[in-house]
mmCIF file of C-alpha atoms in Angstrom:
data_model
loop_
_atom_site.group_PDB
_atom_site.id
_atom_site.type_symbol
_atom_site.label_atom_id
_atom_site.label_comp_id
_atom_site.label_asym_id
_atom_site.label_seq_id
_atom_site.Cartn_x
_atom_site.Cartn_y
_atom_site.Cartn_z
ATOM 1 C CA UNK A 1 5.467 -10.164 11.445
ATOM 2 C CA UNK A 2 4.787 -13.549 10.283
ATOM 3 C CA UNK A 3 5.844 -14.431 6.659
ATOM 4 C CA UNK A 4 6.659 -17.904 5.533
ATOM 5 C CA UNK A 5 10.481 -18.885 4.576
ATOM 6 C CA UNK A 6 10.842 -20.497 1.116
ATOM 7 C CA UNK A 7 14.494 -22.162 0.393
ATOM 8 C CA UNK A 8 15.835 -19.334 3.180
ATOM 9 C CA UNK A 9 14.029 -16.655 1.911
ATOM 10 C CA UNK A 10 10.757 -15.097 3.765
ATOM 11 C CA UNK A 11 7.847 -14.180 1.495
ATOM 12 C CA UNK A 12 4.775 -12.227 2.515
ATOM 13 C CA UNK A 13 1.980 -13.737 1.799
ATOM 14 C CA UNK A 14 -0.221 -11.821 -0.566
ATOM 15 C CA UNK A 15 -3.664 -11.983 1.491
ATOM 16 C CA UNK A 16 -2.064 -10.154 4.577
ATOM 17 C CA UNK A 17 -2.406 -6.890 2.730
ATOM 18 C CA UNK A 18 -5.926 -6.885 2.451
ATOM 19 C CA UNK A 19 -5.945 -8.211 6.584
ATOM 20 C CA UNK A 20 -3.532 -5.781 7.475
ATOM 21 C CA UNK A 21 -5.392 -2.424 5.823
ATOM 22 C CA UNK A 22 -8.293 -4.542 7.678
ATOM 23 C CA UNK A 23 -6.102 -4.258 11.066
ATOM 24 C CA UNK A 24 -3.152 -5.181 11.658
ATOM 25 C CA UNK A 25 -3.546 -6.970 14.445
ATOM 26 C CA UNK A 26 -5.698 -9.541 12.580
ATOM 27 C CA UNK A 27 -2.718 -11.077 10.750
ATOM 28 C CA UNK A 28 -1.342 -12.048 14.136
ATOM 29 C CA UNK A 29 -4.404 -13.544 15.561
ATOM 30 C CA UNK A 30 -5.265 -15.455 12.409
ATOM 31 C CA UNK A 31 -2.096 -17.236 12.433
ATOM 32 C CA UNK A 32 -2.541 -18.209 16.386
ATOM 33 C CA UNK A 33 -5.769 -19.917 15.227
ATOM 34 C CA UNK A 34 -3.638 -21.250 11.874
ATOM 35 C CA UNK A 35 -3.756 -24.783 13.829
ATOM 36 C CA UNK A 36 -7.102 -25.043 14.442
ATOM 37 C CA UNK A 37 -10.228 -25.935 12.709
ATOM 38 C CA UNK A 38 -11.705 -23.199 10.878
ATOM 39 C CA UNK A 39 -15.040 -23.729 12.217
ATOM 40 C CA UNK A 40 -13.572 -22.546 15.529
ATOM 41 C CA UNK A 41 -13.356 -19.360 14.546
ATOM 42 C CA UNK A 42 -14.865 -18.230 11.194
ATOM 43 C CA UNK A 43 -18.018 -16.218 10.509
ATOM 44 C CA UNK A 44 -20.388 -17.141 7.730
ATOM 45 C CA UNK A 45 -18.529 -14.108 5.435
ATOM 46 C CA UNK A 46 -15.233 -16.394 5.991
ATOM 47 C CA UNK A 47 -17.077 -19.372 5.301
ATOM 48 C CA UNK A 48 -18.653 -18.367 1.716
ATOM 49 C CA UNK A 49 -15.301 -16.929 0.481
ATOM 50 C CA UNK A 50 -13.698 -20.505 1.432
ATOM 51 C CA UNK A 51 -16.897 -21.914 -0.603
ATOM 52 C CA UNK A 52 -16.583 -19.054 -3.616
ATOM 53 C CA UNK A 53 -12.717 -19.982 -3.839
ATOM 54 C CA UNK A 54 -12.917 -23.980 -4.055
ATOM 55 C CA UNK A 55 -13.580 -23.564 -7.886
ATOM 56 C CA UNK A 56 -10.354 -21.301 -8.481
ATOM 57 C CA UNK A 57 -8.376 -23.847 -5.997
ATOM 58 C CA UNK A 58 -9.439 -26.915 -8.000
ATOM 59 C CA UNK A 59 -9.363 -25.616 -11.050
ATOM 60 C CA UNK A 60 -12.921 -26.367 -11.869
ATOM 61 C CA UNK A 61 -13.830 -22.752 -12.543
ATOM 62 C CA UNK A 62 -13.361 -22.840 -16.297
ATOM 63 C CA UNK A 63 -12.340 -25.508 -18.658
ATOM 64 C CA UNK A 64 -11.192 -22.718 -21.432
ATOM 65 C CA UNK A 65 -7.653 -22.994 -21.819
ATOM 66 C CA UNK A 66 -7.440 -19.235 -21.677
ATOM 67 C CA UNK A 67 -7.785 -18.906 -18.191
ATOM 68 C CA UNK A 68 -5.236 -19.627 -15.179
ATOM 69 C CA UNK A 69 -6.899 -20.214 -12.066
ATOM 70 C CA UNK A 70 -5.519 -20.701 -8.871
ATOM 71 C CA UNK A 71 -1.891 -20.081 -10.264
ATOM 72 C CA UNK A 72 0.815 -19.619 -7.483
ATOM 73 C CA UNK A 73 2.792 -16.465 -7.527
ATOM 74 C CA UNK A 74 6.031 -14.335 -6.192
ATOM 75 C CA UNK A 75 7.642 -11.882 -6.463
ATOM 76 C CA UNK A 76 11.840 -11.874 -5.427
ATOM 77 C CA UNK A 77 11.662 -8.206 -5.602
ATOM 78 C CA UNK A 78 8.887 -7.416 -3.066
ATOM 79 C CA UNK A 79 9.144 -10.747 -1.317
ATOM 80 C CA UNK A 80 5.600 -11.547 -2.030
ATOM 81 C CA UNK A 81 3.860 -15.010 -2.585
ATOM 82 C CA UNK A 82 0.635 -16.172 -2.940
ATOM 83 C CA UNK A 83 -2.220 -17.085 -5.896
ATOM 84 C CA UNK A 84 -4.043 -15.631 -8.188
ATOM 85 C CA UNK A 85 -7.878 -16.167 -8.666
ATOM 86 C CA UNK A 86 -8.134 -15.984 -12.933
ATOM 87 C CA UNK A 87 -5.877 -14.912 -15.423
ATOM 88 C CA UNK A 88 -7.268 -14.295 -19.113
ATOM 89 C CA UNK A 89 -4.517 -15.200 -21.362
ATOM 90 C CA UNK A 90 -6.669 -13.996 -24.115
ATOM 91 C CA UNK A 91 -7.629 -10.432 -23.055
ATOM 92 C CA UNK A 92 -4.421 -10.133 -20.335
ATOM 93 C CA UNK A 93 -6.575 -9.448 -17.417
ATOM 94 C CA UNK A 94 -6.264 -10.555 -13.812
ATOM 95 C CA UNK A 95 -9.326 -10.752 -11.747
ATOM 96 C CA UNK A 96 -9.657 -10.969 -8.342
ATOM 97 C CA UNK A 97 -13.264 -12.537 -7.126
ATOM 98 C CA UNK A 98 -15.027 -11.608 -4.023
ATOM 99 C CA UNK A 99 -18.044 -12.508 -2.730
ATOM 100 C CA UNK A 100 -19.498 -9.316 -3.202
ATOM 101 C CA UNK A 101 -18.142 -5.733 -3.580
ATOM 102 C CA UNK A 102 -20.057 -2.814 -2.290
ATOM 103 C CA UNK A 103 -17.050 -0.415 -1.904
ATOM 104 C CA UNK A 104 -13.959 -0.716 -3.369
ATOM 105 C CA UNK A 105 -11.546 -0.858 -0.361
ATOM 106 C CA UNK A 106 -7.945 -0.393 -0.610
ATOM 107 C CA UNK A 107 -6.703 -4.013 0.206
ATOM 108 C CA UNK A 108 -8.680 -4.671 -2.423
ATOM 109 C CA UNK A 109 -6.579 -3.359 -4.349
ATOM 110 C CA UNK A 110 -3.306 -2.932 -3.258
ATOM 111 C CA UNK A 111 -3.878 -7.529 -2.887
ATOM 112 C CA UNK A 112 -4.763 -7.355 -6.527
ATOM 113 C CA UNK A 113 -1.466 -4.908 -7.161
ATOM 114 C CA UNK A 114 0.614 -7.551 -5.527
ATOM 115 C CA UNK A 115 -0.952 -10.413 -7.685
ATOM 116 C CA UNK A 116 -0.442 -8.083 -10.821
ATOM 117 C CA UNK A 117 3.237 -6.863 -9.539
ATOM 118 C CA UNK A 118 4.011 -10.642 -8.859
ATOM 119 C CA UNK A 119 2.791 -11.912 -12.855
ATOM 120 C CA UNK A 120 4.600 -9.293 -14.738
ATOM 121 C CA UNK A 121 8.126 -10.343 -12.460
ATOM 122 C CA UNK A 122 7.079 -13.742 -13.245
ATOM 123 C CA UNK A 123 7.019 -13.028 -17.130
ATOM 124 C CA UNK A 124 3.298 -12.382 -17.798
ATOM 125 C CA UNK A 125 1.480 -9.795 -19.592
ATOM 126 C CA UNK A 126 -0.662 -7.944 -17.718
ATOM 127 C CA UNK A 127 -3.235 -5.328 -19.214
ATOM 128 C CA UNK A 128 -6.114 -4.774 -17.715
ATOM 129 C CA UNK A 129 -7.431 -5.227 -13.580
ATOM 130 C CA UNK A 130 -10.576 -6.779 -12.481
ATOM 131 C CA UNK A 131 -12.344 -6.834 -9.306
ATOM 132 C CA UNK A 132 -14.927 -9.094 -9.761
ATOM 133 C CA UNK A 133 -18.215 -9.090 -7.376
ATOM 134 C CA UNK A 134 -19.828 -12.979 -7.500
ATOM 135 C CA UNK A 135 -23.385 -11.925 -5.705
ATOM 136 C CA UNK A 136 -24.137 -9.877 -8.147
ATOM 137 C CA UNK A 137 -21.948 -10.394 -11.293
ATOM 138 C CA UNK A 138 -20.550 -7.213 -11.633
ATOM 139 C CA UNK A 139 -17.161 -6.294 -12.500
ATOM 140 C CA UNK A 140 -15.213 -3.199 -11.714
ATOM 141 C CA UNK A 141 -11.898 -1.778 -13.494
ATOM 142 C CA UNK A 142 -9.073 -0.852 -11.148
ATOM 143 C CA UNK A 143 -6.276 0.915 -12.812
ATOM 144 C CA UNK A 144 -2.908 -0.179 -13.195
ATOM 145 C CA UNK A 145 -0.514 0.937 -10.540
ATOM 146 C CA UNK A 146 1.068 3.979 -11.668
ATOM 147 C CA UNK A 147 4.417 5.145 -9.878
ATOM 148 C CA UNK A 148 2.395 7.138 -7.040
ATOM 149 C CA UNK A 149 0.244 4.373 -6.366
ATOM 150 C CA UNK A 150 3.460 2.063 -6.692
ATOM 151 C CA UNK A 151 5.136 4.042 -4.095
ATOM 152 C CA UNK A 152 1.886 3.982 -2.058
ATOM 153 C CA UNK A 153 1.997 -0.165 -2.316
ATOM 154 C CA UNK A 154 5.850 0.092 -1.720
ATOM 155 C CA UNK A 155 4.851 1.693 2.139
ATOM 156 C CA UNK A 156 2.296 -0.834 3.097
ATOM 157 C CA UNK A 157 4.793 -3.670 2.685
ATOM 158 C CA UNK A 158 7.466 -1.590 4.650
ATOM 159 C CA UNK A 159 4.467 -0.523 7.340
ATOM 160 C CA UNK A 160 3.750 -4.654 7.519
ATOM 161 C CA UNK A 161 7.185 -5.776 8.159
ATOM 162 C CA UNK A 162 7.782 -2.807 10.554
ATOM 163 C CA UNK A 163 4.745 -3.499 13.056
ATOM 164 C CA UNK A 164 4.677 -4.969 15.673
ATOM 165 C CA UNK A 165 1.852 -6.634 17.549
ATOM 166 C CA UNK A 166 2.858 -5.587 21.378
ATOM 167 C CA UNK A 167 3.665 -1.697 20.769
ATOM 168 C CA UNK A 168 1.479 0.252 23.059
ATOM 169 C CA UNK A 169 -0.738 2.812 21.448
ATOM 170 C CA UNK A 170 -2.298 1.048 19.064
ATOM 171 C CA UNK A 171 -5.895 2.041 18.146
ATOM 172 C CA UNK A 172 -8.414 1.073 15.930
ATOM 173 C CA UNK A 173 -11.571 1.793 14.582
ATOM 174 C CA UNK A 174 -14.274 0.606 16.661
ATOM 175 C CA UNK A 175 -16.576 -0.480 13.286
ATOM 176 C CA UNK A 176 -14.105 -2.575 12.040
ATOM 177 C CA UNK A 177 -13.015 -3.659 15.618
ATOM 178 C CA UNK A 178 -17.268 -5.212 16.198
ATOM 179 C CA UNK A 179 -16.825 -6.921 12.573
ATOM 180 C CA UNK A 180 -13.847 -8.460 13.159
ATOM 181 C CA UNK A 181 -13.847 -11.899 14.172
ATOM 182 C CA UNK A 182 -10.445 -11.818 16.735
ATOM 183 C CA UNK A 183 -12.294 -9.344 19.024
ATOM 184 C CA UNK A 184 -12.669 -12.115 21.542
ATOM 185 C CA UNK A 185 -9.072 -11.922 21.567
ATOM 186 C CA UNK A 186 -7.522 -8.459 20.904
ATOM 187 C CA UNK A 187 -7.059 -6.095 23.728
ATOM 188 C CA UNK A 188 -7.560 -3.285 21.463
ATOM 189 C CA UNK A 189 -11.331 -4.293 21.355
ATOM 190 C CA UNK A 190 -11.807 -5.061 25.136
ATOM 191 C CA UNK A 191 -9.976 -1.974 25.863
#
């Protein structure tokens, strides 16, 4: 599984959670078009969370001091790295944006459980969980991880660093298989 090595150490990065509830295989293919122009191989939903993210990634989303934006995170103890969209230093919430939310999925929230797992390690308070939808402005509470749902987290991250591309017998479902945008590419779909 790809993860990236900081001073010796490999971190996963906090978006292939999401990608690998997604399908796992999509993890692998993104990072064989890594090199390459985006344009080569990202749909218009890729496109507009690039665009909805350039605010949090320049910091231009807020100028209230109460909110972190685009903060870099880890975590040594589930070797986890990656950024957060907004922290609200005021009301201690984290809030992951997406373009828009019309079911709650479950890298949804098991990304924003790593962003939230990764602040309180790094010395933050943490209090409440957002997933915020942009199209349509609404925000939805997601609870924080108790120790089933901790446990539940703990086996994805084992499940990612345990897979591996080339085992035979992979399957996937064939909805997710047309919206993905490797299906060019992955045997699984030409199967």
């Amino acid at each position: 599984m790809y993860r990236i090595s900081v001073h010796m150490e490999s971190y996963l990065p906090i978006s292939f959670l999401n990608d690998f509830i997604f399908c796992p295989k999509s993890i692998y293919y993104h990072n064989l078009y890594g090199k390459y122009n985006k344009a080569v191989y990202q749909d218009k939903p890729q496109v507009v969370g690039t665009l909805n993210h350039e605010r949090i990634d320049s910091k231009t989303y807020s100028t209230q001091k109460k909110y972190l934006q685009g903060l870099e995170v880890f975590s040594e103890k589930y070797q986890l790295c990656g950024k957060i969209d907004v922290y609200d230093a005021e009301s201690k919430s984290l809030i992951e944006r997406k373009t828009k939310i019309k079911t709650i999925y479950d890298g949804y929230r098991y990304q924003l459980y790593a962003q939230y797992f990764c602040m309180v390690e790094m010395g933050y308070t943490v209090e409440h969980l957002y997933l915020h939808s942009l199209e349509d402005n609404k925000r939805y509470s997601v609870a924080i991880p108790d120790v089933s749902e901790t446990k539940i987290f703990e086996a994805l991250l084992q499940a990612i660093t345990a897979f591996d591309v080339f085992a035979p017998g992979f399957s996937q479902n064939p909805q997710k298989c047309e919206r993905c945008i490797y299906n060019n590419l992955c045997d699984s779909y030409l199967a």
